[in-house]
């Protein structure tokens, strides 16, 4: 599912995609992220950094994902920055390891990164978990 508002263009209206929480779906999410930031006048270096950050955030949540769940990715493009939210359902309690190489990559490529997890949710049979990051233009 892709949701965007043509009337507002890319700025202001979030673009959202939901895919299976599977590594096979990463190329789709990376491609969407790359297209959005290219159309939003980010530099080629920034595009590469954002694409890698999206890949890392998604890969992190895929590694924690409960079976047969999905990832929701929301891209919000403002006048000066991009915000990305990646949300899914983890099979076990616990945030991504902030000391891992992947988390170091996210911190290096973004201006701010945060992870959060809600308590066990019986309806989704897991722990709703999200990674969110922000990247400003002109930081390449």
mmCIF file of C-alpha atoms in Angstrom:
data_model
loop_
_atom_site.group_PDB
_atom_site.id
_atom_site.type_symbol
_atom_site.label_atom_id
_atom_site.label_comp_id
_atom_site.label_asym_id
_atom_site.label_seq_id
_atom_site.Cartn_x
_atom_site.Cartn_y
_atom_site.Cartn_z
ATOM 1 C CA UNK A 1 0.000 0.000 0.000
ATOM 2 C CA UNK A 2 1.330 3.442 -0.922
ATOM 3 C CA UNK A 3 -0.479 6.560 0.196
ATOM 4 C CA UNK A 4 0.390 10.071 -0.942
ATOM 5 C CA UNK A 5 -1.528 13.246 -1.642
ATOM 6 C CA UNK A 6 -1.009 14.633 -5.152
ATOM 7 C CA UNK A 7 -2.617 17.966 -4.292
ATOM 8 C CA UNK A 8 0.078 18.852 -1.771
ATOM 9 C CA UNK A 9 2.995 17.309 -3.644
ATOM 10 C CA UNK A 10 5.811 15.747 -1.662
ATOM 11 C CA UNK A 11 6.134 18.524 0.913
ATOM 12 C CA UNK A 12 3.670 18.426 3.761
ATOM 13 C CA UNK A 13 1.818 15.200 2.984
ATOM 14 C CA UNK A 14 3.488 12.054 4.363
ATOM 15 C CA UNK A 15 4.161 9.189 1.992
ATOM 16 C CA UNK A 16 3.481 5.796 3.540
ATOM 17 C CA UNK A 17 4.212 2.226 2.499
ATOM 18 C CA UNK A 18 3.450 -1.047 4.264
ATOM 19 C CA UNK A 19 5.384 -4.189 3.308
ATOM 20 C CA UNK A 20 5.948 -7.631 4.788
ATOM 21 C CA UNK A 21 8.622 -7.618 7.488
ATOM 22 C CA UNK A 22 11.012 -9.510 5.233
ATOM 23 C CA UNK A 23 14.419 -8.763 3.763
ATOM 24 C CA UNK A 24 12.949 -9.488 0.326
ATOM 25 C CA UNK A 25 10.944 -6.259 0.632
ATOM 26 C CA UNK A 26 13.944 -3.995 1.353
ATOM 27 C CA UNK A 27 14.554 -3.054 -2.312
ATOM 28 C CA UNK A 28 11.007 -1.681 -2.549
ATOM 29 C CA UNK A 29 11.401 0.534 0.519
ATOM 30 C CA UNK A 30 14.903 1.670 -0.501
ATOM 31 C CA UNK A 31 13.652 2.515 -3.988
ATOM 32 C CA UNK A 32 10.770 4.582 -2.636
ATOM 33 C CA UNK A 33 13.062 6.424 -0.229
ATOM 34 C CA UNK A 34 15.571 7.152 -2.980
ATOM 35 C CA UNK A 35 12.892 8.437 -5.351
ATOM 36 C CA UNK A 36 11.333 10.698 -2.723
ATOM 37 C CA UNK A 37 14.580 12.353 -1.686
ATOM 38 C CA UNK A 38 15.745 12.761 -5.285
ATOM 39 C CA UNK A 39 12.470 14.515 -6.114
ATOM 40 C CA UNK A 40 12.896 16.689 -3.018
ATOM 41 C CA UNK A 41 16.214 18.225 -4.096
ATOM 42 C CA UNK A 42 18.507 16.406 -1.692
ATOM 43 C CA UNK A 43 22.066 16.052 -3.017
ATOM 44 C CA UNK A 44 23.263 12.726 -4.394
ATOM 45 C CA UNK A 45 25.406 12.184 -1.280
ATOM 46 C CA UNK A 46 22.397 12.857 0.933
ATOM 47 C CA UNK A 47 20.299 10.464 -1.158
ATOM 48 C CA UNK A 48 22.876 7.707 -0.641
ATOM 49 C CA UNK A 49 23.033 8.377 3.109
ATOM 50 C CA UNK A 50 19.246 8.393 3.489
ATOM 51 C CA UNK A 51 18.863 5.231 1.433
ATOM 52 C CA UNK A 52 21.394 3.460 3.670
ATOM 53 C CA UNK A 53 19.732 4.801 6.845
ATOM 54 C CA UNK A 54 16.310 3.574 5.678
ATOM 55 C CA UNK A 55 17.813 0.193 4.864
ATOM 56 C CA UNK A 56 19.410 -0.024 8.303
ATOM 57 C CA UNK A 57 16.249 1.011 10.172
ATOM 58 C CA UNK A 58 14.161 -1.515 8.234
ATOM 59 C CA UNK A 59 16.752 -4.280 8.614
ATOM 60 C CA UNK A 60 16.895 -3.673 12.355
ATOM 61 C CA UNK A 61 13.134 -4.057 12.735
ATOM 62 C CA UNK A 62 13.012 -7.038 10.374
ATOM 63 C CA UNK A 63 15.540 -8.733 12.669
ATOM 64 C CA UNK A 64 13.180 -8.237 15.617
ATOM 65 C CA UNK A 65 9.928 -8.895 13.748
ATOM 66 C CA UNK A 66 7.291 -11.343 14.867
ATOM 67 C CA UNK A 67 6.332 -13.918 12.198
ATOM 68 C CA UNK A 68 3.887 -12.808 9.490
ATOM 69 C CA UNK A 69 3.985 -9.119 10.434
ATOM 70 C CA UNK A 70 4.584 -6.019 8.349
ATOM 71 C CA UNK A 71 6.659 -2.864 8.407
ATOM 72 C CA UNK A 72 5.088 0.532 8.041
ATOM 73 C CA UNK A 73 7.382 3.252 6.676
ATOM 74 C CA UNK A 74 6.276 6.876 6.748
ATOM 75 C CA UNK A 75 8.316 9.547 4.951
ATOM 76 C CA UNK A 76 7.595 13.180 5.873
ATOM 77 C CA UNK A 77 9.424 15.719 3.744
ATOM 78 C CA UNK A 78 9.550 19.293 4.953
ATOM 79 C CA UNK A 79 11.181 22.376 3.511
ATOM 80 C CA UNK A 80 14.508 21.645 5.213
ATOM 81 C CA UNK A 81 14.452 18.027 6.353
ATOM 82 C CA UNK A 82 13.180 14.493 5.976
ATOM 83 C CA UNK A 83 11.644 12.494 8.815
ATOM 84 C CA UNK A 84 11.333 8.730 8.527
ATOM 85 C CA UNK A 85 9.317 6.470 10.813
ATOM 86 C CA UNK A 86 9.676 2.706 10.489
ATOM 87 C CA UNK A 87 7.276 0.705 12.680
ATOM 88 C CA UNK A 88 6.655 -2.988 13.139
ATOM 89 C CA UNK A 89 5.867 -5.664 15.694
ATOM 90 C CA UNK A 90 8.756 -7.273 17.575
ATOM 91 C CA UNK A 91 8.519 -10.865 18.734
ATOM 92 C CA UNK A 92 10.293 -10.132 22.002
ATOM 93 C CA UNK A 93 10.689 -7.269 24.417
ATOM 94 C CA UNK A 94 13.681 -5.000 23.963
ATOM 95 C CA UNK A 95 14.845 -2.088 21.858
ATOM 96 C CA UNK A 96 17.489 -2.389 19.146
ATOM 97 C CA UNK A 97 20.996 -2.549 20.602
ATOM 98 C CA UNK A 98 22.303 1.031 20.697
ATOM 99 C CA UNK A 99 25.880 -0.360 20.762
ATOM 100 C CA UNK A 100 25.492 -2.335 17.523
ATOM 101 C CA UNK A 101 27.208 -1.453 14.261
ATOM 102 C CA UNK A 102 23.811 -0.863 12.619
ATOM 103 C CA UNK A 103 22.803 1.656 15.264
ATOM 104 C CA UNK A 104 26.169 3.393 14.864
ATOM 105 C CA UNK A 105 25.488 3.651 11.116
ATOM 106 C CA UNK A 106 22.067 5.201 11.815
ATOM 107 C CA UNK A 107 23.540 7.745 14.261
ATOM 108 C CA UNK A 108 26.276 8.649 11.771
ATOM 109 C CA UNK A 109 23.991 9.104 8.741
ATOM 110 C CA UNK A 110 21.190 11.019 10.471
ATOM 111 C CA UNK A 111 20.784 14.117 12.593
ATOM 112 C CA UNK A 112 18.696 12.344 15.217
ATOM 113 C CA UNK A 113 17.549 8.757 15.703
ATOM 114 C CA UNK A 114 15.259 7.254 18.314
ATOM 115 C CA UNK A 115 13.702 3.881 19.040
ATOM 116 C CA UNK A 116 10.667 3.121 21.152
ATOM 117 C CA UNK A 117 8.670 0.072 22.091
ATOM 118 C CA UNK A 118 5.186 -0.307 23.516
ATOM 119 C CA UNK A 119 4.164 -3.053 25.941
ATOM 120 C CA UNK A 120 2.996 -6.418 24.600
ATOM 121 C CA UNK A 121 -0.138 -6.004 22.499
ATOM 122 C CA UNK A 122 -2.381 -9.067 22.455
ATOM 123 C CA UNK A 123 -4.085 -7.937 19.224
ATOM 124 C CA UNK A 124 -0.847 -8.028 17.242
ATOM 125 C CA UNK A 125 0.834 -10.783 19.313
ATOM 126 C CA UNK A 126 3.974 -8.792 19.910
ATOM 127 C CA UNK A 127 5.610 -5.562 20.951
ATOM 128 C CA UNK A 128 4.873 -2.548 18.702
ATOM 129 C CA UNK A 129 8.323 -1.104 17.984
ATOM 130 C CA UNK A 130 9.433 1.914 15.978
ATOM 131 C CA UNK A 131 12.634 3.553 14.784
ATOM 132 C CA UNK A 132 12.435 7.194 13.762
ATOM 133 C CA UNK A 133 15.117 9.415 12.316
ATOM 134 C CA UNK A 134 15.544 12.903 10.933
ATOM 135 C CA UNK A 135 17.921 14.156 8.245
ATOM 136 C CA UNK A 136 18.312 17.815 7.291
ATOM 137 C CA UNK A 137 19.287 19.017 3.819
ATOM 138 C CA UNK A 138 22.822 20.317 3.423
ATOM 139 C CA UNK A 139 24.470 17.805 5.773
ATOM 140 C CA UNK A 140 26.279 15.596 3.233
#
